[in-house]
PDB file of C-alpha atoms in Angstrom:
ATOM      1  CA  MET A   1      73.085 -11.556 -27.100  1.00  0.00           C
ATOM      2  CA  THR A   2      70.730  -8.861 -26.643  1.00  0.00           C
ATOM      3  CA  SER A   3      69.859  -6.798 -23.709  1.00  0.00           C
ATOM      4  CA  THR A   4      66.627  -8.827 -22.998  1.00  0.00           C
ATOM      5  CA  GLU A   5      68.278 -11.963 -22.889  1.00  0.00           C
ATOM      6  CA  PRO A   6      69.617 -13.256 -19.501  1.00  0.00           C
ATOM      7  CA  ARG A   7      73.310 -13.252 -18.905  1.00  0.00           C
ATOM      8  CA  ASN A   8      75.833 -16.160 -18.311  1.00  0.00           C
ATOM      9  CA  GLY A   9      73.781 -18.420 -20.115  1.00  0.00           C
ATOM     10  CA  GLN A  10      70.628 -18.625 -17.705  1.00  0.00           C
ATOM     11  CA  ARG A  11      67.357 -18.801 -19.053  1.00  0.00           C
ATOM     12  CA  TRP A  12      64.158 -16.747 -18.375  1.00  0.00           C
ATOM     13  CA  ASP A  13      62.574 -19.668 -16.936  1.00  0.00           C
ATOM     14  CA  ASP A  14      65.311 -20.625 -14.585  1.00  0.00           C
ATOM     15  CA  PRO A  15      63.836 -20.898 -11.037  1.00  0.00           C
ATOM     16  CA  VAL A  16      66.910 -19.283  -9.374  1.00  0.00           C
ATOM     17  CA  LEU A  17      66.427 -16.083 -11.572  1.00  0.00           C
ATOM     18  CA  ALA A  18      62.588 -16.032 -11.316  1.00  0.00           C
ATOM     19  CA  GLY A  19      63.173 -15.905  -7.459  1.00  0.00           C
ATOM     20  CA  ALA A  20      65.841 -13.123  -7.751  1.00  0.00           C
ATOM     21  CA  LEU A  21      63.466 -11.266  -9.918  1.00  0.00           C
ATOM     22  CA  ARG A  22      60.422 -11.659  -7.346  1.00  0.00           C
ATOM     23  CA  ARG A  23      62.601 -10.578  -4.507  1.00  0.00           C
ATOM     24  CA  VAL A  24      63.727  -7.494  -6.328  1.00  0.00           C
ATOM     25  CA  ARG A  25      60.283  -6.751  -7.365  1.00  0.00           C
ATOM     26  CA  ARG A  26      58.974  -7.166  -3.855  1.00  0.00           C
ATOM     27  CA  HIS A  27      61.674  -5.072  -2.298  1.00  0.00           C
ATOM     28  CA  THR A  28      60.930  -2.197  -5.060  1.00  0.00           C
ATOM     29  CA  SER A  29      57.262  -2.493  -4.632  1.00  0.00           C
ATOM     30  CA  ARG A  30      57.472  -2.091  -0.635  1.00  0.00           C
ATOM     31  CA  ALA A  31      60.152   0.854  -0.993  1.00  0.00           C
ATOM     32  CA  ARG A  32      57.639   2.699  -3.787  1.00  0.00           C
ATOM     33  CA  ARG A  33      54.746   2.134  -1.218  1.00  0.00           C
ATOM     34  CA  ARG A  34      56.897   3.725   1.631  1.00  0.00           C
ATOM     35  CA  ARG A  35      57.948   6.690  -0.532  1.00  0.00           C
ATOM     36  CA  CYS A  36      54.268   6.959  -1.645  1.00  0.00           C
ATOM     37  CA  TRP A  37      52.959   7.019   2.018  1.00  0.00           C
ATOM     38  CA  ALA A  38      55.742   9.462   2.893  1.00  0.00           C
ATOM     39  CA  GLY A  39      54.872  11.723   0.163  1.00  0.00           C
ATOM     40  CA  LEU A  40      51.263  11.727   1.290  1.00  0.00           C
ATOM     41  CA  ALA A  41      52.155  12.345   4.837  1.00  0.00           C
ATOM     42  CA  ALA A  42      54.252  15.123   3.713  1.00  0.00           C
ATOM     43  CA  VAL A  43      51.422  16.694   1.773  1.00  0.00           C
ATOM     44  CA  VAL A  44      49.061  16.074   4.629  1.00  0.00           C
ATOM     45  CA  ALA A  45      51.526  17.820   6.736  1.00  0.00           C
ATOM     46  CA  LEU A  46      51.834  20.835   4.476  1.00  0.00           C
ATOM     47  CA  LEU A  47      47.904  21.107   4.036  1.00  0.00           C
ATOM     48  CA  GLY A  48      47.467  21.050   7.706  1.00  0.00           C
ATOM     49  CA  ALA A  49      50.028  23.783   8.323  1.00  0.00           C
ATOM     50  CA  ALA A  50      48.725  25.794   5.533  1.00  0.00           C
ATOM     51  CA  GLY A  51      45.021  25.449   6.680  1.00  0.00           C
ATOM     52  CA  GLY A  52      46.175  26.464  10.310  1.00  0.00           C
ATOM     53  CA  ALA A  53      48.094  29.490   8.999  1.00  0.00           C
ATOM     54  CA  GLY A  54      44.987  30.318   6.815  1.00  0.00           C
ATOM     55  CA  ALA A  55      42.979  30.285   9.920  1.00  0.00           C
ATOM     56  CA  LEU A  56      45.083  32.657  11.759  1.00  0.00           C
ATOM     57  CA  ILE A  57      45.373  34.973   9.085  1.00  0.00           C
ATOM     58  CA  GLY A  58      41.766  35.179   8.075  1.00  0.00           C
ATOM     59  CA  ARG A  59      40.812  35.647  11.717  1.00  0.00           C
ATOM     60  CA  ASN A  60      39.778  39.159  12.512  1.00  0.00           C
ATOM     61  CA  THR A  61      41.043  40.141  15.709  1.00  0.00           C
ATOM     62  CA  GLY A  62      39.977  44.102  15.465  1.00  0.00           C
ATOM     63  CA  PRO A  63      36.765  45.351  16.913  1.00  0.00           C
ATOM     64  CA  ARG A  64      33.460  43.820  15.986  1.00  0.00           C
ATOM     65  CA  PRO A  65      31.680  45.356  13.146  1.00  0.00           C
ATOM     66  CA  VAL A  66      28.801  47.776  14.555  1.00  0.00           C
ATOM     67  CA  THR A  67      25.432  47.092  13.296  1.00  0.00           C
ATOM     68  CA  SER A  68      22.923  49.542  12.487  1.00  0.00           C
ATOM     69  CA  VAL A  69      21.642  51.844  15.225  1.00  0.00           C
ATOM     70  CA  VAL A  70      18.100  53.286  15.627  1.00  0.00           C
ATOM     71  CA  VAL A  71      17.617  56.530  17.766  1.00  0.00           C
ATOM     72  CA  ALA A  72      14.381  58.773  18.328  1.00  0.00           C
ATOM     73  CA  ALA A  73      13.429  61.832  19.826  1.00  0.00           C
ATOM     74  CA  THR A  74      10.049  63.607  20.500  1.00  0.00           C
ATOM     75  CA  ASP A  75       9.198  67.303  21.049  1.00  0.00           C
ATOM     76  CA  GLY A  76       6.636  67.236  24.007  1.00  0.00           C
ATOM     77  CA  PRO A  77       5.001  70.750  23.137  1.00  0.00           C
ATOM     78  CA  THR A  78       4.669  70.043  19.471  1.00  0.00           C
ATOM     79  CA  GLY A  79       4.385  66.307  19.162  1.00  0.00           C
ATOM     80  CA  ALA A  80       7.043  66.379  16.469  1.00  0.00           C
ATOM     81  CA  GLY A  81       9.125  63.092  16.198  1.00  0.00           C
ATOM     82  CA  LEU A  82      12.428  61.997  14.806  1.00  0.00           C
ATOM     83  CA  THR A  83      13.463  58.527  14.052  1.00  0.00           C
ATOM     84  CA  VAL A  84      17.152  58.134  12.487  1.00  0.00           C
ATOM     85  CA  THR A  85      18.490  54.752  11.482  1.00  0.00           C
ATOM     86  CA  ALA A  86      22.415  54.916  11.514  1.00  0.00           C
ATOM     87  CA  VAL A  87      23.747  52.165   9.032  1.00  0.00           C
ATOM     88  CA  PRO A  88      27.493  51.522   8.829  1.00  0.00           C
ATOM     89  CA  MET A  89      28.920  51.957   5.342  1.00  0.00           C
ATOM     90  CA  SER A  90      32.515  51.698   4.275  1.00  0.00           C
ATOM     91  CA  TRP A  91      33.047  55.458   3.985  1.00  0.00           C
ATOM     92  CA  GLY A  92      31.031  56.330   7.144  1.00  0.00           C
ATOM     93  CA  THR A  93      27.358  56.302   8.153  1.00  0.00           C
ATOM     94  CA  ARG A  94      24.164  56.544   6.154  1.00  0.00           C
ATOM     95  CA  LEU A  95      21.435  58.077   8.004  1.00  0.00           C
ATOM     96  CA  ASP A  96      17.803  56.969   7.000  1.00  0.00           C
ATOM     97  CA  VAL A  97      15.741  59.878   8.612  1.00  0.00           C
ATOM     98  CA  ARG A  98      11.943  59.990   9.402  1.00  0.00           C
ATOM     99  CA  LEU A  99      10.185  63.078  10.736  1.00  0.00           C
ATOM    100  CA  THR A 100       6.353  63.183  12.065  1.00  0.00           C
ATOM    101  CA  GLY A 101       4.489  65.788  13.089  1.00  0.00           C
ATOM    102  CA  ILE A 102       6.188  68.390  10.799  1.00  0.00           C
ATOM    103  CA  ALA A 103       4.318  70.084   7.749  1.00  0.00           C
ATOM    104  CA  ALA A 104       5.256  68.877   4.433  1.00  0.00           C
ATOM    105  CA  GLY A 105       7.541  71.374   2.643  1.00  0.00           C
ATOM    106  CA  THR A 106       9.079  72.531   5.914  1.00  0.00           C
ATOM    107  CA  PRO A 107      12.860  73.052   5.559  1.00  0.00           C
ATOM    108  CA  CYS A 108      14.991  70.780   7.988  1.00  0.00           C
ATOM    109  CA  ARG A 109      18.624  70.628   8.597  1.00  0.00           C
ATOM    110  CA  LEU A 110      20.403  67.717  10.103  1.00  0.00           C
ATOM    111  CA  SER A 111      23.662  67.751  11.981  1.00  0.00           C
ATOM    112  CA  VAL A 112      25.873  64.965  13.884  1.00  0.00           C
ATOM    113  CA  ARG A 113      28.180  65.271  16.924  1.00  0.00           C
ATOM    114  CA  SER A 114      30.684  62.700  17.132  1.00  0.00           C
ATOM    115  CA  THR A 115      32.110  61.056  20.600  1.00  0.00           C
ATOM    116  CA  GLY A 116      35.239  63.450  20.045  1.00  0.00           C
ATOM    117  CA  GLY A 117      32.794  66.489  20.366  1.00  0.00           C
ATOM    118  CA  ALA A 118      32.989  67.759  16.659  1.00  0.00           C
ATOM    119  CA  SER A 119      29.589  68.777  15.270  1.00  0.00           C
ATOM    120  CA  ASP A 120      28.717  69.312  11.488  1.00  0.00           C
ATOM    121  CA  TRP A 121      25.611  70.007   9.458  1.00  0.00           C
ATOM    122  CA  VAL A 122      25.505  67.116   7.133  1.00  0.00           C
ATOM    123  CA  GLY A 123      22.248  68.075   5.106  1.00  0.00           C
ATOM    124  CA  SER A 124      18.967  69.708   4.675  1.00  0.00           C
ATOM    125  CA  TRP A 125      15.758  68.581   3.110  1.00  0.00           C
ATOM    126  CA  LEU A 126      11.949  69.495   2.804  1.00  0.00           C
ATOM    127  CA  ALA A 127       9.991  67.516   5.566  1.00  0.00           C
ATOM    128  CA  GLY A 128       7.020  65.322   4.258  1.00  0.00           C
ATOM    129  CA  GLU A 129       9.097  62.283   2.954  1.00  0.00           C
ATOM    130  CA  PRO A 130      11.607  59.997   4.793  1.00  0.00           C
ATOM    131  CA  THR A 131      15.194  60.811   3.556  1.00  0.00           C
ATOM    132  CA  THR A 132      18.761  59.552   3.401  1.00  0.00           C
ATOM    133  CA  ILE A 133      21.819  61.692   4.572  1.00  0.00           C
ATOM    134  CA  ALA A 134      25.412  60.483   4.611  1.00  0.00           C
ATOM    135  CA  THR A 135      28.312  61.498   7.096  1.00  0.00           C
ATOM    136  CA  ALA A 136      31.901  60.382   7.150  1.00  0.00           C
ATOM    137  CA  VAL A 137      31.498  59.952  10.949  1.00  0.00           C
ATOM    138  CA  PRO A 138      31.521  55.999  11.567  1.00  0.00           C
ATOM    139  CA  VAL A 139      28.426  54.691  13.392  1.00  0.00           C
ATOM    140  CA  GLY A 140      30.633  53.825  16.453  1.00  0.00           C
ATOM    141  CA  GLU A 141      31.564  57.312  16.708  1.00  0.00           C
ATOM    142  CA  LEU A 142      28.088  59.041  16.586  1.00  0.00           C
ATOM    143  CA  ALA A 143      27.122  60.731  19.848  1.00  0.00           C
ATOM    144  CA  GLU A 144      24.074  62.744  18.686  1.00  0.00           C
ATOM    145  CA  VAL A 145      21.894  63.353  15.881  1.00  0.00           C
ATOM    146  CA  SER A 146      20.026  66.852  15.562  1.00  0.00           C
ATOM    147  CA  VAL A 147      17.398  67.927  13.192  1.00  0.00           C
ATOM    148  CA  ARG A 148      16.569  71.789  13.250  1.00  0.00           C
ATOM    149  CA  VAL A 149      13.229  72.227  11.793  1.00  0.00           C
ATOM    150  CA  ASP A 150      12.628  75.783  10.237  1.00  0.00           C
ATOM    151  CA  GLY A 151      10.419  78.074  12.538  1.00  0.00           C
ATOM    152  CA  GLY A 152       9.942  74.802  14.713  1.00  0.00           C
ATOM    153  CA  PRO A 153      11.651  72.537  17.430  1.00  0.00           C
ATOM    154  CA  LEU A 154      15.136  71.391  17.641  1.00  0.00           C
ATOM    155  CA  LEU A 155      14.922  67.359  17.783  1.00  0.00           C
ATOM    156  CA  ARG A 156      17.914  65.816  19.506  1.00  0.00           C
ATOM    157  CA  ALA A 157      18.600  61.953  19.635  1.00  0.00           C
ATOM    158  CA  THR A 158      21.488  60.536  21.674  1.00  0.00           C
ATOM    159  CA  VAL A 159      23.259  57.723  20.048  1.00  0.00           C
ATOM    160  CA  ARG A 160      25.008  56.329  22.923  1.00  0.00           C
TER     161      ARG A 160
END
C-alpha cells in the first residue's frame, strides 16, 4: 500500500471518507481564514501605531520659523532712504539692502544690533546698486539695522 491509498481497505470514493475529508478541509479553511484576518488586523494595528508615532515625532513643537522682515528708514533733511529685507537663513540672516538718495560710489557701512544689545559692523559697499550682506544674527534676534553713509546721514531702521 502506498501513502496515497486510503487505510483499512477504504476507498477514496467512500462517502464516509469523503464527508470526513470535507469536514477537515472546512475546518482548516476556517482556521486559515481566522489566522489571515488576525494577521491582517495585527498589521493594521502596527501601521496605525507607527503612523501615530510618526505624526508625533514629525511634529515641530518649537517656535514657528520667522519669515522675511522688511524695514525702512528715511533721513528727513537729505531725503536719503534705506530699505532692508532680512531673510532667514540656516546660518543667520541675509540682508538685501537698497539705498535711495545717495550718490553712486559713496562708501556705506552697515551694522546690526541684536535684541541682546550687541552691535556689529557686518559689511561695507559703494552706493549705487542694491547689495546683499550677511550676518550670523538670526532674523528673530535683530533689533536694528543701521547704515552709515560716508559724509552723509546715519540711517537707522528698527526691526521690532
